[in-house]
Structure formats: structure tokens, C-alpha cells
Amino acid sequence: MTTTDMPRKVDAGRGRAVRKKRPSSSASGGLRRAVPATTLLWVLAALYGMPVLWFVLSSFKPAGDLFSLPLTLLPHDPTVSGYKAAWDSANFSEYFINTTIVCVIATILTVGVSCCTGYALAKYDNKWLKVFFVGILATTMLPSEVMLAPQFLVVRDLGLYNSLAGIIIPAVLTATGCFMFRQFFLTVPDELIEAARIDGARELSIFLRIMVPISRPIMLTLAILSFQWRWNDYIWPLLMLNDPDKFTVQIGIQSLVGAQNINWSLVLGGSVISMIPLIVIFLVFQRYVMNADINAGLKD
Amino acid sequence: MTKRAPDVSASPPRRRSKYTLAPLVLIAANVVLFALFFVWPAVIGLVYSFTNYTGVGAFQFVGLDNYQHLFGDSTFFDALTRTLLYTVLFVPLNFVFSLLIANVLVSKHAKGVSVARVFFFIPWLLSPIVVGVLWRWLFGENFGLVNYVIEKLGGSAVPWQSNADLSLLVVVVAASWAWTGFSMLLFIAAIKNVPVSYYEAASLDGAGPWRQFVSITLPSIAPTSFIVILLNTIHAMKEYPLFASLNSGGPGTSNNLLVQYIYQTGFKSGQIGYASAASFVLMLILMAVAIIQLVVNRRVENR
């Protein structure tokens, strides 16, 4: 795990003040204070970690051992048969590929479109932009859940029903993404643009050659968030997809637990598989997630 | 809000009209998406809520019939009250735990903060479907770890799935567990922005940790607290996937929430018009929540 280098990076942007957060205690009082704080921290961490740990360890038990008493934390006889069963029998590999396609394409489009919009909102002054900015604000007020039925009809009438495009395209507009880029570009000095204009650069090439490259950290942050939103999406794919060949992972898992008799071995294996991509991405890129200004956060 | 840096706004006003094409090209894609997937659905949704549209074929305007039916529909009211109950339970629980954890995480006395943070954060990464599956596994009535531990300690198995209230409680706990990571991040950022000198001054005056928390931290992070409450309230009002995978709104239909109600009337029974009316009621609630919080927030900030 790369967790050890986290605090340094997370604190990096916040300056030195962070480090001396609380008044420092004397050397002798240090331990006396460290013990209760550390104990509380780790009791809480254990409380939060336990469900996942139990779930993941259970997934390594053979189907016959899942319910055998007494329950044991560690599998006696670790096996990946649940994973194999999930991967093969429930078309899981297909769902996995579908979800990956949706996530990758939606993320690329979301980042690109949000970057353009955020830049325009930050660096141009135009009354239509102001109108549109209010419009984007409105999308955060009116979550897609309350427009399920009409949105479904629109997407159906556009001929996107039962296609992965029907999940991808409506997801590209995100207020969060536009705000993140807008906030970033507001901090970029206008002199940079002015200088490029004086050198005769055209507007769009200023954007593509100068602004896009310097916004790379925001791109990465939004990409991670977008990937997570799409990977975890449930209700919209459920509405859009009718054909089991096109199901996403979340629908696949839900259809397994919705069954009359739950095959827990299958469900556990499938669920753990579905967690892996996000956890890997998080562990690799956690400083971008931890730093994300997710205040506007919100919507997907 | 779109105000530019002073040096630019000081330049001659004619510059303004000089750049219309470039920004319009840049926002074009989002404008199209906004019109197609937001404006159009919002308009037809409002229109359909006054019709008996079923998704196909012709429809008639029925005036306020849908809304009248809705208020006489006990299933809708059950879903609404259950949603409100869920929200009222989830929001404070999430608030207390994420604030507590954020405070422990910024404490310089606690050891292993960077590793522990991952434990709080991973649940937020998991999809609501997986969170539901996971807690269903933990709280199984006959096989779950929780009941096993309770029985080991001498208690008797608790009907986590077949009692409607307990079933809701499990979802509340699962949701606060899953959402702690998000609220916690917001709190951490807010707490770190409180000037250190406040604490130093308070400490010189002999204020203990609890006193410092109540008198300095809590008031200083009030704006963030409002954001956390607002976001969590809105999130809770539209919860669905977690219920779908944890107990399918069960036992029976006792924990069907609003979004599930909309989904079922709109897509299972094909009553698009009626479902649209229900959606607009949900929307009005969400907007009311947002407006109340904005007003309260402004009042607090002006004080």
C-alpha cells in the first residue's frame, strides 16, 4: 500500500500552519495524550474496517463452510471457487467488460467536456455564459432521480434505449466537473492568456496548448471521481438496459441478491471482484481523491 | 460569480464582444447535453404530470388528478414517511460519526492516522449495491455475524430482516458507515482551516479539549456543517440502490422509499404521468430542504 506517503502530500497544499495544528504538549504529556487519542482512532477504524474485512474473508470460504458454526474469521481452507463461480456462471466477465467500457468512455468525455466548459466559465465574460452557469447550477438542484421517467422517455426517443451509449451520453454533463475546472481556471493568471494573445495565438489554441496541459491534476481528480460514479451507478443502467448481454456489474450483483435463494458464494465472489478496480484506483491515486474539492460534490 | 480578475475587468469594455465564438464553441457540447437531458425532460416531466401518459400512445390531460390521487394514496404516504424517517435517522448519525472521526484524524496525538484514514474511506468507494449486499451478509437472521455474536454473548437472534423497523435501522447504519468518508473529508478540510492561534489562545486561558471543541471548532466549521447536513439530507431523500440490495424495501413493501415508489409506478406499472407527479413532489421537498438550509446558513453567517 502507498498509504504511508499520504499525509505529506495531503498537507502539502495547506502550508505549514497545518502541521502545528494544536498547541503542542510538553514532551512528558505527549504519551499521556497519545494513548487515548490513538486508542479511540483505532477502535473506530476497526469498527469501520470490520464489515469489509469479514465480507472479503468470507468470500474465500468454500460454499459449504459459509454457514458452518462456529463462524470463524479466517477461512479454514481458503479457496477462490466463489470467484471462479461468479466470473463464469453469471456472465460476470461480460458485465465487467460492459462496465469498464461505460466508465472509460464516460470518463474521457466528462473530463474533456467539463474542462472546456469550466475554462469558458472562468475566463470569458459573456451574458450567455452567465445564463448557462445558472443553468448548470440548476442541475444540482434538480437531481436526476426526480426526473427518472421523463429522462427515460427522452433517451428512448433518441434511440439510445438498451445501449451502453444511453448510459454514457446523459452522464457527460456534470455540474461538479464544470465547477472543479472553473475553480481551477479562476486561479490561473489572466496575464498568461493576454501574453499568448499578444503573441498572436488564437483563442482555441491558447486553450488547447496552454490551459489543457496545466489542468492535468484537475483532470485526474475528476477522472477518478467520474470513474467511481459510473462504476457504482445502479438505477440509470437498470432503466436503460433490458438485454442481459449489456448489463453492468451492479445490475448483475443486484440480480443475484434479488433471487429467491441467494447463492452467497457467488454473490460474495462477484461483489468482491466488483470492488477491486475502485480500490486499486483509490490506493494509487489517493492524494487526488483526498485533495478533491468535493464541496460541490454532490451529484454525478 | 463569473467576475474576472481586476486587471482584466479594467480593460476596455469592447473586449467583451470580441470573444463570443470561442466560449460558445467551448461550451457547445454541454449546452446540447443540458438541453437534451435536463431542460427537455424537466419540461415534459412537468407536462406529463398533468396527463395520464403511460409511456406509449396517446394521452389526455387530466389536470390535477394525479396530484389529487397522490395525496389520497396510502402507499405514497407510507413511502414518504418512511423516507423522512430514514433521513431523520441517517443525517444525525452520519454527522456525529464523521465529525468525531474527522477530529480524531486531525489530532496530532493520534498515531497511524494515514493508515486509519483508509479504513474510513474505503466504504465510500463501494457502490450502494455492494454496501447493501455486505450488510445483508452481516445482518442475516440465521447466518449473519451480528446475530452469531449476539447469541454467543447469550442473547437471542434479532429479526433484522423480518421486523420493518429493525430492517430500516440496518439500512441507516449501513448508509452512515458508507457515507462517513465523504462527510469526514469535508470536515477535515474545515477543521484544518481554523486558525491555530485560536486554540493557542484558548489553551492559555485554560480551556480543555472539549471546551475548545465546543467554543472554537464547532462555530468555526458551521458553514461546512450546513453543507454536510444539506448534502446528506438530499442524498437520503433519493436513496434507492442501498434498499434494493439490502432488503429490497422489505419486509414486504414496508420500506419502499420514494424513489422506489416512483420507479415502480412509472416503470413497472407504466403510469408515467402519475410517477411524474410523484417526482415533482419529491423535487419540491428537495428544493424546500435546499432553500431552508440556505436561509439558515445565511442567517448564521451574518450573525
Coordinates of C-alpha atoms in Angstrom, one line a residue:
Chain A
M1 CA 0.0 0.0 0.0
T2 CA 1.1 3.5 -0.7
T3 CA -0.6 4.9 2.4
T4 CA 2.5 6.0 4.2
D5 CA 3.2 8.9 1.9
M6 CA -0.3 10.2 2.2
P7 CA -0.2 12.9 4.9
R8 CA 2.8 14.6 3.4
K9 CA 1.1 15.0 0.1
V10 CA -2.3 15.9 1.5
D11 CA -0.9 18.6 3.7
A12 CA 1.4 19.9 1.1
G13 CA -1.0 22.4 -0.3
R14 CA -2.2 23.6 3.1
G15 CA 1.0 25.2 4.2
R16 CA 3.0 24.9 7.4
A17 CA 0.2 26.1 9.7
V18 CA -1.4 22.7 9.4
R19 CA 1.5 20.9 11.0
K20 CA 1.3 22.8 14.2
K21 CA -2.4 22.4 14.4
R22 CA -3.0 22.2 18.1
P23 CA -0.8 23.7 20.8
S24 CA 2.0 21.3 21.3
S25 CA 2.1 19.5 24.6
S26 CA 5.2 19.0 26.6
A27 CA 7.3 16.0 25.9
S28 CA 6.2 14.3 29.1
G29 CA 2.5 14.9 28.3
G30 CA 2.9 13.5 24.8
L31 CA 2.4 9.9 25.6
R32 CA -0.3 10.5 28.1
R33 CA -2.3 12.2 25.4
A34 CA -1.3 9.9 22.6
V35 CA -2.7 6.8 24.2
P36 CA -6.4 7.8 24.4
A37 CA -6.4 9.5 21.1
T38 CA -4.7 6.6 19.3
T39 CA -7.0 4.1 21.1
L40 CA -10.1 6.0 20.0
L41 CA -8.8 6.3 16.5
W42 CA -8.1 2.6 16.1
V43 CA -11.3 1.4 17.8
L44 CA -13.2 3.5 15.3
A45 CA -11.0 2.3 12.4
A46 CA -11.7 -1.4 13.5
L47 CA -15.4 -0.7 13.6
Y48 CA -15.3 0.7 10.1
G49 CA -12.9 -1.9 8.7
M50 CA -14.6 -4.9 10.2
P51 CA -17.6 -5.2 7.8
V52 CA -15.3 -5.2 4.8
L53 CA -12.8 -7.5 6.3
W54 CA -15.5 -10.0 7.3
F55 CA -17.0 -9.8 3.9
V56 CA -13.7 -10.3 2.0
L57 CA -12.5 -13.1 4.2
S58 CA -15.9 -14.9 3.9
S59 CA -15.5 -14.7 0.1
F60 CA -12.5 -17.1 0.4
K61 CA -14.5 -19.7 2.2
P62 CA -15.7 -22.7 0.3
A63 CA -19.5 -22.6 -0.3
G64 CA -20.1 -25.4 2.3
D65 CA -18.2 -23.5 5.0
L66 CA -20.1 -20.2 4.7
F67 CA -22.7 -21.1 7.3
S68 CA -20.9 -23.7 9.3
L69 CA -20.9 -22.9 13.0
P70 CA -18.9 -21.8 14.9
L71 CA -18.3 -18.9 12.5
T72 CA -14.6 -18.2 12.1
L73 CA -12.9 -15.1 10.9
L74 CA -10.3 -16.7 8.8
P75 CA -11.3 -19.3 6.2
H76 CA -10.0 -22.8 7.2
D77 CA -9.5 -23.8 3.7
P78 CA -9.1 -20.7 1.6
T79 CA -10.4 -21.1 -1.9
V80 CA -11.3 -18.9 -4.9
S81 CA -14.1 -21.1 -6.0
G82 CA -16.7 -18.4 -5.3
Y83 CA -14.8 -16.0 -7.5
K84 CA -14.5 -18.6 -10.3
A85 CA -18.2 -19.4 -10.0
A86 CA -19.2 -15.8 -10.2
W87 CA -16.9 -15.0 -13.0
D88 CA -18.0 -17.9 -15.1
S89 CA -21.6 -18.7 -14.3
A90 CA -23.3 -15.3 -14.1
N91 CA -21.8 -13.7 -17.2
F92 CA -19.8 -11.6 -14.8
S93 CA -16.9 -11.2 -17.2
E94 CA -19.3 -9.7 -19.7
Y95 CA -20.8 -7.3 -17.1
F96 CA -17.3 -6.4 -16.1
I97 CA -16.3 -5.6 -19.7
N98 CA -19.5 -3.6 -20.2
T99 CA -19.0 -1.6 -17.1
T100 CA -15.3 -0.9 -18.0
I101 CA -16.4 0.4 -21.4
V102 CA -19.0 2.7 -19.9
C103 CA -16.6 4.0 -17.3
V104 CA -13.7 4.7 -19.6
I105 CA -15.7 6.4 -22.4
A106 CA -17.9 8.3 -20.0
T107 CA -14.9 9.5 -18.0
I108 CA -12.9 10.7 -21.1
L109 CA -15.9 12.6 -22.4
T110 CA -16.8 14.0 -19.0
V111 CA -13.3 15.3 -18.4
G112 CA -13.0 16.8 -21.9
V113 CA -16.4 18.5 -21.9
S114 CA -16.1 19.7 -18.3
C115 CA -12.6 21.2 -19.0
C116 CA -13.9 23.2 -22.0
T117 CA -17.0 24.4 -20.1
G118 CA -15.1 25.2 -16.9
Y119 CA -12.5 27.2 -18.8
A120 CA -15.1 29.2 -20.7
L121 CA -17.0 29.9 -17.5
A122 CA -13.8 31.1 -15.7
K123 CA -12.1 33.1 -18.4
Y124 CA -14.7 34.7 -20.7
D125 CA -17.2 37.3 -19.9
N126 CA -20.4 36.9 -21.8
K127 CA -24.0 37.1 -20.8
W128 CA -24.9 33.8 -22.4
L129 CA -22.2 32.2 -20.3
K130 CA -23.8 33.6 -17.1
V131 CA -27.1 32.3 -18.2
F132 CA -25.6 28.9 -18.8
F133 CA -23.8 29.0 -15.4
V134 CA -27.1 29.4 -13.7
G135 CA -28.5 26.6 -15.8
I136 CA -25.7 24.3 -14.6
L137 CA -26.4 25.3 -11.0
A138 CA -30.0 24.3 -11.6
T139 CA -28.9 20.7 -12.4
T140 CA -27.6 20.3 -8.9
M141 CA -30.9 21.5 -7.5
L142 CA -32.9 19.0 -9.6
P143 CA -31.3 15.6 -9.2
S144 CA -31.7 13.1 -11.9
E145 CA -33.7 10.8 -9.6
V146 CA -36.6 13.2 -9.7
M147 CA -36.6 13.2 -13.5
L148 CA -36.3 9.4 -14.0
A149 CA -39.4 9.0 -16.1
P150 CA -39.1 12.0 -18.4
Q151 CA -35.3 11.4 -18.8
F152 CA -36.0 7.8 -19.7
L153 CA -38.5 8.9 -22.3
V154 CA -36.1 11.4 -23.9
V155 CA -33.3 8.9 -24.1
R156 CA -35.7 6.3 -25.5
D157 CA -36.9 8.7 -28.1
L158 CA -33.4 9.5 -29.1
G159 CA -33.0 5.8 -29.9
L160 CA -30.5 5.1 -27.1
Y161 CA -32.6 2.7 -25.1
N162 CA -30.9 -0.6 -24.4
S163 CA -27.5 0.6 -25.5
L164 CA -24.4 1.5 -23.5
A165 CA -24.5 4.9 -25.2
G166 CA -27.7 5.6 -23.3
I167 CA -25.8 5.3 -20.1
I168 CA -22.8 7.2 -21.2
I169 CA -24.1 10.2 -23.0
P170 CA -26.5 11.7 -20.4
A171 CA -23.8 11.2 -17.8
V172 CA -21.3 13.6 -19.5
L173 CA -22.8 16.8 -18.2
T174 CA -21.8 17.1 -14.6
A175 CA -22.0 20.3 -12.6
T176 CA -19.3 19.1 -10.2
G177 CA -16.9 18.6 -13.1
C178 CA -17.6 22.1 -14.6
F179 CA -17.2 23.7 -11.1
M180 CA -13.9 21.9 -10.4
F181 CA -12.4 23.2 -13.7
R182 CA -13.9 26.6 -13.3
Q183 CA -12.4 27.0 -9.8
F184 CA -9.1 25.9 -11.1
F185 CA -9.0 28.2 -14.1
L186 CA -10.0 31.2 -11.9
T187 CA -6.7 30.7 -10.2
V188 CA -4.7 30.8 -13.4
P189 CA -3.5 34.4 -14.0
D190 CA -5.1 36.2 -16.9
E191 CA -1.7 37.6 -17.9
L192 CA -0.9 34.2 -19.3
I193 CA -3.7 34.4 -21.7
E194 CA -3.0 38.0 -22.5
A195 CA 0.6 37.3 -23.3
A196 CA -0.4 34.5 -25.6
R197 CA -2.9 36.7 -27.4
I198 CA -0.2 39.4 -27.9
D199 CA 1.9 36.7 -29.4
G200 CA -0.9 36.1 -31.8
A201 CA -2.2 32.8 -30.6
R202 CA -5.8 32.1 -31.3
E203 CA -8.3 31.5 -28.6
L204 CA -8.8 27.8 -29.0
S205 CA -5.1 27.1 -29.4
I206 CA -4.5 29.0 -26.2
F207 CA -6.9 26.7 -24.6
L208 CA -5.6 23.5 -26.1
R209 CA -1.9 24.3 -25.9
I210 CA -1.6 26.1 -22.6
M211 CA -4.7 25.6 -20.5
V212 CA -5.4 21.9 -21.1
P213 CA -1.8 20.8 -20.1
I214 CA -1.7 22.8 -16.9
S215 CA -5.1 21.5 -15.7
R216 CA -3.8 17.9 -15.6
P217 CA -4.2 17.5 -11.8
I218 CA -7.9 18.5 -12.0
M219 CA -8.3 16.2 -14.9
L220 CA -7.0 13.3 -12.9
T221 CA -9.2 14.1 -9.9
L222 CA -12.3 14.4 -12.0
A223 CA -11.4 11.3 -13.9
I224 CA -11.2 9.3 -10.7
L225 CA -14.5 10.7 -9.4
S226 CA -16.2 10.1 -12.7
F227 CA -14.9 6.6 -12.9
Q228 CA -16.3 5.9 -9.5
W229 CA -19.7 7.4 -10.2
R230 CA -20.1 5.4 -13.4
W231 CA -18.8 2.2 -11.8
N232 CA -21.2 2.4 -8.9
D233 CA -24.2 3.6 -10.9
Y234 CA -27.3 1.5 -10.5
I235 CA -30.6 3.0 -11.2
W236 CA -29.9 4.5 -14.5
P237 CA -28.3 1.4 -16.1
L238 CA -31.2 -0.6 -14.6
L239 CA -33.7 1.6 -16.5
M240 CA -31.7 1.7 -19.7
L241 CA -30.7 -1.9 -20.2
N242 CA -33.1 -4.6 -21.0
D243 CA -30.7 -7.1 -22.6
P244 CA -28.7 -9.2 -20.1
D245 CA -25.8 -9.1 -22.5
K246 CA -25.5 -5.4 -21.8
F247 CA -25.8 -5.4 -18.0
T248 CA -23.3 -3.7 -15.9
V249 CA -21.7 -5.2 -12.8
Q250 CA -24.0 -3.5 -10.3
I251 CA -27.1 -4.8 -12.0
G252 CA -25.5 -8.2 -12.2
I253 CA -24.9 -8.3 -8.4
Q254 CA -28.4 -6.9 -7.6
S255 CA -30.0 -9.6 -9.8
L256 CA -28.0 -12.2 -7.8
V257 CA -29.2 -11.0 -4.4
G258 CA -32.7 -10.4 -5.8
A259 CA -33.0 -14.1 -6.5
Q260 CA -35.2 -16.3 -4.4
N261 CA -32.4 -18.4 -2.9
I262 CA -29.3 -16.4 -2.7
N263 CA -26.2 -18.2 -3.7
W264 CA -23.9 -16.4 -1.2
S265 CA -20.7 -17.9 -2.5
L266 CA -21.5 -16.4 -5.9
V267 CA -22.6 -13.1 -4.5
L268 CA -19.6 -12.7 -2.3
G269 CA -17.2 -13.5 -5.0
G270 CA -18.9 -11.2 -7.5
S271 CA -19.2 -8.3 -5.1
V272 CA -15.5 -8.5 -4.1
I273 CA -14.5 -8.6 -7.8
S274 CA -16.6 -5.5 -8.4
M275 CA -14.8 -3.6 -5.6
I276 CA -11.3 -4.3 -6.9
P277 CA -11.0 -1.7 -9.7
L278 CA -12.0 1.2 -7.5
I279 CA -9.9 0.2 -4.5
V280 CA -6.9 -0.2 -6.8
I281 CA -7.5 3.2 -8.3
F282 CA -8.0 4.8 -4.9
L283 CA -4.8 3.4 -3.5
V284 CA -2.8 4.5 -6.4
F285 CA -4.3 8.0 -6.7
Q286 CA -5.5 8.7 -3.2
R287 CA -3.9 12.1 -2.9
Y288 CA -6.0 13.3 -5.8
V289 CA -9.2 12.0 -4.1
M290 CA -8.3 13.3 -0.7
N291 CA -7.5 16.7 -2.1
A292 CA -10.5 16.9 -4.3
D293 CA -12.6 19.9 -3.6
I294 CA -15.7 17.8 -3.5
N295 CA -17.6 20.6 -1.8
A296 CA -19.8 21.0 -4.8
G297 CA -19.8 17.3 -4.7
L298 CA -22.7 16.1 -4.9
K299 CA -24.1 14.9 -8.0
D300 CA -22.9 12.6 -10.5
Chain B
M1 CA -19.9 34.9 -9.9
T2 CA -18.1 34.8 -13.2
K3 CA -16.2 38.0 -12.4
R4 CA -12.8 38.1 -13.7
A5 CA -9.6 39.2 -12.1
P6 CA -9.4 43.0 -11.7
D7 CA -6.7 43.6 -14.3
V8 CA -9.0 42.2 -17.0
S9 CA -12.2 43.9 -16.0
A10 CA -10.2 47.2 -16.1
S11 CA -9.5 46.8 -19.8
P12 CA -11.8 48.5 -22.3
P13 CA -15.3 47.2 -22.5
R14 CA -15.2 46.5 -26.2
R15 CA -13.0 43.5 -25.5
R16 CA -16.1 41.8 -24.2
S17 CA -17.8 41.4 -27.6
K18 CA -14.5 40.3 -29.1
Y19 CA -14.7 36.8 -27.7
T20 CA -18.1 35.3 -28.3
L21 CA -17.3 32.5 -30.7
A22 CA -14.5 30.8 -28.7
P23 CA -16.5 30.5 -25.4
L24 CA -19.6 29.3 -27.3
V25 CA -17.6 26.6 -29.1
L26 CA -16.1 25.6 -25.7
I27 CA -19.5 25.2 -24.0
A28 CA -21.3 23.8 -27.1
A29 CA -21.2 20.2 -26.1
N30 CA -22.5 20.8 -22.6
V31 CA -25.2 23.2 -23.9
V32 CA -26.5 20.4 -26.1
L33 CA -26.4 17.9 -23.3
F34 CA -28.1 20.3 -20.9
A35 CA -30.9 21.0 -23.3
L36 CA -31.4 17.3 -24.2
F37 CA -31.1 15.7 -20.8
F38 CA -32.1 18.4 -18.4
V39 CA -34.4 21.1 -20.0
W40 CA -36.4 18.8 -22.2
P41 CA -37.0 16.1 -19.5
A42 CA -37.9 18.8 -17.0
V43 CA -40.4 20.4 -19.3
I44 CA -42.1 17.1 -20.5
G45 CA -42.0 15.8 -16.9
L46 CA -44.0 18.8 -15.7
V47 CA -46.4 18.3 -18.7
Y48 CA -46.8 14.6 -18.2
S49 CA -47.5 15.1 -14.5
F50 CA -50.8 16.6 -15.6
T51 CA -51.6 13.7 -18.0
N52 CA -52.4 10.0 -17.9
Y53 CA -49.5 9.1 -20.1
T54 CA -48.4 5.5 -20.0
G55 CA -45.2 5.8 -22.0
V56 CA -46.7 4.8 -25.3
G57 CA -49.6 6.0 -27.4
A58 CA -51.9 9.0 -26.9
F59 CA -52.6 10.6 -23.6
Q60 CA -55.1 13.0 -22.1
F61 CA -54.7 16.0 -19.9
V62 CA -56.2 15.2 -16.5
G63 CA -55.5 18.4 -14.7
L64 CA -54.5 17.9 -11.1
D65 CA -56.0 14.4 -10.9
N66 CA -52.6 12.8 -10.5
Y67 CA -51.7 15.1 -7.6
Q68 CA -55.1 14.5 -6.0
H69 CA -54.7 10.8 -6.3
L70 CA -51.2 11.0 -4.9
F71 CA -52.5 12.7 -1.7
G72 CA -55.1 10.0 -1.3
D73 CA -52.6 7.2 -1.9
S74 CA -51.6 5.5 1.3
T75 CA -48.7 3.7 -0.5
F76 CA -47.3 7.0 -1.5
F77 CA -47.7 8.4 2.1
D78 CA -46.0 5.3 3.5
A79 CA -43.1 5.7 1.2
L80 CA -42.9 9.4 2.0
T81 CA -43.0 9.0 5.8
R82 CA -40.5 6.1 5.6
T83 CA -38.2 8.3 3.5
L84 CA -38.5 11.1 6.0
L85 CA -37.9 8.7 8.9
Y86 CA -34.8 7.3 7.2
T87 CA -33.5 10.8 6.6
V88 CA -34.1 12.0 10.2
L89 CA -32.2 8.9 11.5
F90 CA -29.4 8.9 8.9
V91 CA -28.3 12.5 8.8
P92 CA -27.6 13.0 12.6
L93 CA -25.9 9.6 12.8
N94 CA -23.6 10.4 9.9
F95 CA -23.0 13.9 11.2
V96 CA -21.9 12.7 14.6
F97 CA -19.6 9.9 13.4
S98 CA -18.0 11.8 10.6
L99 CA -17.3 14.8 12.8
L100 CA -15.9 12.6 15.6
I101 CA -13.7 10.8 13.1
A102 CA -12.5 14.0 11.4
N103 CA -11.5 15.4 14.8
V104 CA -9.6 12.3 15.8
L105 CA -7.9 12.2 12.4
V106 CA -6.6 15.8 12.7
S107 CA -5.5 15.3 16.3
K108 CA -1.7 15.4 16.5
H109 CA -1.8 12.9 19.3
A110 CA -3.3 10.0 17.4
K111 CA -0.8 7.6 15.8
G112 CA -1.3 5.9 12.5
V113 CA -3.7 8.5 11.1
S114 CA -2.7 7.9 7.5
V115 CA -3.4 4.2 7.6
A116 CA -6.6 4.6 9.7
R117 CA -8.0 7.1 7.2
V118 CA -8.1 4.4 4.5
F119 CA -10.4 2.3 6.7
F120 CA -12.9 5.2 6.9
F121 CA -12.6 6.0 3.3
I122 CA -13.0 2.6 1.6
P123 CA -16.7 2.2 2.4
W124 CA -17.3 5.4 0.5
L125 CA -15.8 3.9 -2.6
L126 CA -18.1 0.9 -2.6
S127 CA -21.2 1.0 -4.6
P128 CA -24.5 1.2 -2.7
I129 CA -25.3 -2.2 -4.2
V130 CA -22.2 -3.8 -2.7
V131 CA -22.8 -1.9 0.6
G132 CA -26.2 -3.4 0.7
V133 CA -25.0 -6.9 0.0
L134 CA -22.3 -6.6 2.6
W135 CA -24.7 -5.5 5.4
R136 CA -27.2 -8.1 4.3
W137 CA -24.5 -10.7 4.8
L138 CA -23.5 -9.2 8.3
F139 CA -27.1 -9.0 9.5
G140 CA -28.5 -12.2 8.1
E141 CA -31.1 -13.5 10.6
N142 CA -30.0 -17.1 10.6
F143 CA -26.4 -16.9 9.4
G144 CA -25.1 -13.3 10.0
L145 CA -22.1 -12.5 12.0
V146 CA -24.0 -10.0 14.1
N147 CA -26.6 -12.5 15.3
Y148 CA -23.9 -15.1 15.8
V149 CA -22.1 -12.7 18.2
I150 CA -25.3 -11.8 19.9
E151 CA -26.1 -15.4 20.5
K152 CA -22.6 -16.1 21.7
L153 CA -23.0 -13.3 24.2
G154 CA -26.1 -15.0 25.5
G155 CA -28.8 -13.0 23.6
S156 CA -31.3 -14.4 21.2
A157 CA -31.3 -13.8 17.5
V158 CA -32.6 -10.4 16.4
P159 CA -35.1 -10.3 13.5
W160 CA -33.0 -7.8 11.4
Q161 CA -34.8 -8.7 8.2
S162 CA -38.4 -9.5 9.2
N163 CA -39.0 -6.6 11.5
A164 CA -39.7 -3.5 9.4
D165 CA -38.2 -1.0 11.9
L166 CA -35.0 -3.0 12.6
S167 CA -34.7 -3.5 8.9
L168 CA -34.8 0.2 8.4
L169 CA -32.3 0.7 11.2
V170 CA -29.8 -1.7 9.5
V171 CA -30.0 0.5 6.3
V172 CA -29.4 3.6 8.4
V173 CA -26.3 2.1 10.0
A174 CA -25.1 0.9 6.6
A175 CA -25.6 4.3 5.0
S176 CA -23.8 6.2 7.7
W177 CA -21.0 3.7 7.5
A178 CA -20.7 4.1 3.8
W179 CA -21.0 7.9 3.8
T180 CA -18.7 8.7 6.6
G181 CA -15.7 9.0 4.3
F182 CA -17.3 11.8 2.3
S183 CA -18.5 13.9 5.2
M184 CA -15.3 13.3 7.0
L185 CA -13.2 14.8 4.1
L186 CA -15.3 17.9 4.2
F187 CA -14.9 18.2 8.0
I188 CA -11.2 17.6 7.9
A189 CA -10.7 20.4 5.4
A190 CA -12.8 22.7 7.5
I191 CA -11.1 21.9 10.8
K192 CA -7.7 22.4 9.3
N193 CA -8.7 25.9 8.2
V194 CA -9.4 27.0 11.7
P195 CA -6.5 29.3 12.7
V196 CA -4.1 27.6 15.1
S197 CA -3.9 30.9 17.2
Y198 CA -7.5 30.4 18.4
Y199 CA -6.5 27.2 20.0
E200 CA -3.3 28.6 21.4
A201 CA -5.2 31.5 23.0
A202 CA -7.9 29.2 24.4
S203 CA -5.3 26.8 25.7
L204 CA -3.5 29.7 27.5
D205 CA -6.9 30.6 29.1
G206 CA -7.1 27.1 30.4
A207 CA -9.7 25.7 28.1
G208 CA -9.7 21.9 27.9
P209 CA -10.2 19.9 24.7
W210 CA -13.9 19.6 25.0
R211 CA -14.3 23.3 25.7
Q212 CA -12.1 24.1 22.7
F213 CA -14.2 21.9 20.5
V214 CA -17.5 23.4 21.6
S215 CA -16.3 27.1 21.6
I216 CA -13.9 27.1 18.7
T217 CA -14.1 24.2 16.3
L218 CA -17.9 23.8 16.2
P219 CA -18.7 27.5 15.4
S220 CA -15.7 27.8 13.0
I221 CA -16.9 24.9 10.9
A222 CA -20.6 25.9 11.0
P223 CA -20.7 26.5 7.2
T224 CA -19.3 23.1 6.5
S225 CA -21.7 21.5 8.9
F226 CA -24.5 23.0 6.9
I227 CA -23.2 21.7 3.7
V228 CA -22.8 18.2 5.2
I229 CA -26.3 18.3 6.5
L230 CA -27.7 19.6 3.2
L231 CA -25.9 17.1 1.0
N232 CA -26.7 14.2 3.3
T233 CA -30.4 15.2 3.5
I234 CA -30.7 15.4 -0.2
H235 CA -28.8 12.2 -0.7
A236 CA -31.0 10.4 1.9
M237 CA -34.2 11.6 0.3
K238 CA -33.3 9.9 -3.0
E239 CA -31.8 6.7 -1.6
Y240 CA -32.8 3.6 -3.5
P241 CA -30.0 1.2 -4.5
L242 CA -29.0 0.6 -0.9
F243 CA -32.5 -0.5 -0.1
A244 CA -32.8 -2.5 -3.2
S245 CA -29.8 -4.7 -2.4
L246 CA -30.1 -4.7 1.4
N247 CA -33.7 -5.7 1.9
S248 CA -35.5 -4.9 -1.4
G249 CA -37.6 -2.4 0.5
G250 CA -38.8 -5.3 2.8
P251 CA -40.0 -6.9 4.7
G252 CA -42.8 -6.9 2.2
T253 CA -43.2 -3.3 1.0
S254 CA -42.8 -1.6 4.3
N255 CA -39.5 0.0 3.5
N256 CA -40.3 1.2 0.0
L257 CA -38.9 4.7 -0.3
L258 CA -39.9 7.5 -2.6
V259 CA -37.6 6.8 -5.5
Q260 CA -38.6 3.1 -5.4
Y261 CA -42.2 4.2 -5.4
I262 CA -41.5 6.4 -8.5
Y263 CA -39.7 3.6 -10.2
Q264 CA -42.4 1.1 -9.5
T265 CA -45.4 3.2 -10.6
G266 CA -43.5 4.7 -13.6
F267 CA -41.7 1.7 -14.9
K268 CA -43.4 -1.4 -13.5
S269 CA -47.0 -0.3 -13.9
G270 CA -46.3 2.2 -16.7
Q271 CA -48.0 5.1 -15.1
I272 CA -45.6 7.7 -16.3
G273 CA -47.9 10.6 -15.7
Y274 CA -48.6 9.5 -12.1
A275 CA -44.9 8.8 -11.5
S276 CA -44.0 12.3 -12.8
A277 CA -46.4 13.8 -10.4
A278 CA -44.7 11.9 -7.5
S279 CA -41.3 13.1 -8.8
F280 CA -42.4 16.7 -8.7
V281 CA -43.5 16.2 -5.1
L282 CA -40.0 14.8 -4.3
M283 CA -38.5 17.7 -6.2
L284 CA -40.5 20.2 -4.2
I285 CA -39.3 18.6 -0.9
L286 CA -35.7 18.7 -2.1
M287 CA -35.9 22.3 -3.1
A288 CA -37.6 23.2 0.2
V289 CA -34.7 21.5 2.0
A290 CA -32.2 23.4 0.0
I291 CA -33.9 26.7 0.5
I292 CA -34.4 26.3 4.2
Q293 CA -30.7 25.4 4.6
L294 CA -29.6 28.4 2.5
V295 CA -31.7 30.7 4.6
V296 CA -30.5 29.3 7.9
N297 CA -26.9 29.3 6.6
R298 CA -27.1 32.9 5.6
R299 CA -28.6 33.9 9.0
V300 CA -25.8 32.0 10.8
E301 CA -23.1 33.6 8.7
N302 CA -24.5 37.1 9.2
R303 CA -24.6 36.8 12.9

